[in-house]
Amino acid sequence: MMAPSIAKEMQSLQEDEDIRALFDLRPKMYDQPTHHYVCVNWDKAARVKNLSYHLNFMSKQLGEKSKYAYSEEGYKLFSIEGNHGEHYDVRLCSGEWREGSLAISITNQNLQSVYSTTFCITENDDLFIGCIQGAKSSVDNRSEVIKSLTKAQHGIRPKALIVELLMMFARHYGLANAYCVSNKGHVYSASDFRSRKQRKKVMFDYDAFCTEMSGIRQNRYQFKLPLESKRRDLSSLNRTKRKMYNKRYELLEKYEEKIKASLAA
């Protein structure tokens, strides 16, 4: 049952017409303050406060794009290619409802997510990642899709690419810090998800990934990630690797310009 103070805050949020429209598009948001949301150690007060901040961010910064993001198709930012010339779209979408309130997703032509990250914008203009997820079994030839995308991005794996794209989003809006849940911080690690089947939903190793991305552990529940990834010293690489990294960095710069243009439109 929702506490009166939380119910009052949720009601006041909907005084904003744009935010009320988002609740209509995604009714599950009514349940977010009363369930584990984004990070397992957030209490009810933190959940409603961060949800409120996030929705106000969407209303003020994304405007009409918010409604498209919460639509079935999401809001298309730009397209990328696989190694065989196949096209994928980078989209803003609603994401996983327990792990956040907005997502960036790479989708195929059937609008199936190949890789996505779900997040929330919290107080102090911080970004908090609650989920990083690969393709579901319903995606045809998903292992081949991952290989094709990786090769076309000059060796950037989709799980790293999706976070790179999210950090581009964060930099565009001047967000202050970026955080990500740890394995213990993921919502499905909560003690009330007692069944083995429920706990197995967390297939991604957040601890290993955050460490790989130069993240710094803040506590048992979260890592702090750099808003901009450190680039290799190309002078220390052989000719082949130097060429690959040059192409990789040029591609990321191209993607950042595309994200900026799409978000500014």
mmCIF file of C-alpha atoms in Angstrom, residues 21-26 64-76 91-95 101-103:
data_model
loop_
_atom_site.group_PDB
_atom_site.id
_atom_site.type_symbol
_atom_site.label_atom_id
_atom_site.label_comp_id
_atom_site.label_asym_id
_atom_site.label_seq_id
_atom_site.Cartn_x
_atom_site.Cartn_y
_atom_site.Cartn_z
ATOM 1 C CA ALA A 21 0.982 12.078 -20.173
ATOM 2 C CA LEU A 22 4.005 9.925 -19.296
ATOM 3 C CA PHE A 23 2.051 8.191 -16.518
ATOM 4 C CA ASP A 24 -0.720 7.496 -19.040
ATOM 5 C CA LEU A 25 1.822 5.958 -21.409
ATOM 6 C CA ARG A 26 3.544 3.967 -18.681
ATOM 7 C CA GLU A 64 7.834 16.077 -26.635
ATOM 8 C CA LYS A 65 10.612 13.530 -27.157
ATOM 9 C CA SER A 66 9.591 12.014 -23.806
ATOM 10 C CA LYS A 67 6.240 10.919 -25.203
ATOM 11 C CA TYR A 68 7.898 9.348 -28.226
ATOM 12 C CA ALA A 69 10.400 7.603 -25.940
ATOM 13 C CA TYR A 70 7.516 6.053 -23.993
ATOM 14 C CA SER A 71 5.698 4.986 -27.146
ATOM 15 C CA GLU A 72 5.902 1.445 -28.490
ATOM 16 C CA GLU A 73 8.606 2.339 -31.022
ATOM 17 C CA GLY A 74 10.590 4.722 -28.837
ATOM 18 C CA TYR A 75 12.385 7.829 -30.074
ATOM 19 C CA LYS A 76 14.956 7.188 -32.789
ATOM 20 C CA ARG A 91 16.538 4.661 -29.605
ATOM 21 C CA LEU A 92 15.370 6.261 -26.391
ATOM 22 C CA CYS A 93 12.697 4.017 -24.885
ATOM 23 C CA SER A 94 11.005 3.239 -21.587
ATOM 24 C CA GLY A 95 13.260 0.319 -20.629
ATOM 25 C CA SER A 101 12.524 5.110 -16.134
ATOM 26 C CA LEU A 102 14.330 5.617 -19.438
ATOM 27 C CA ALA A 103 16.606 3.529 -21.634
#
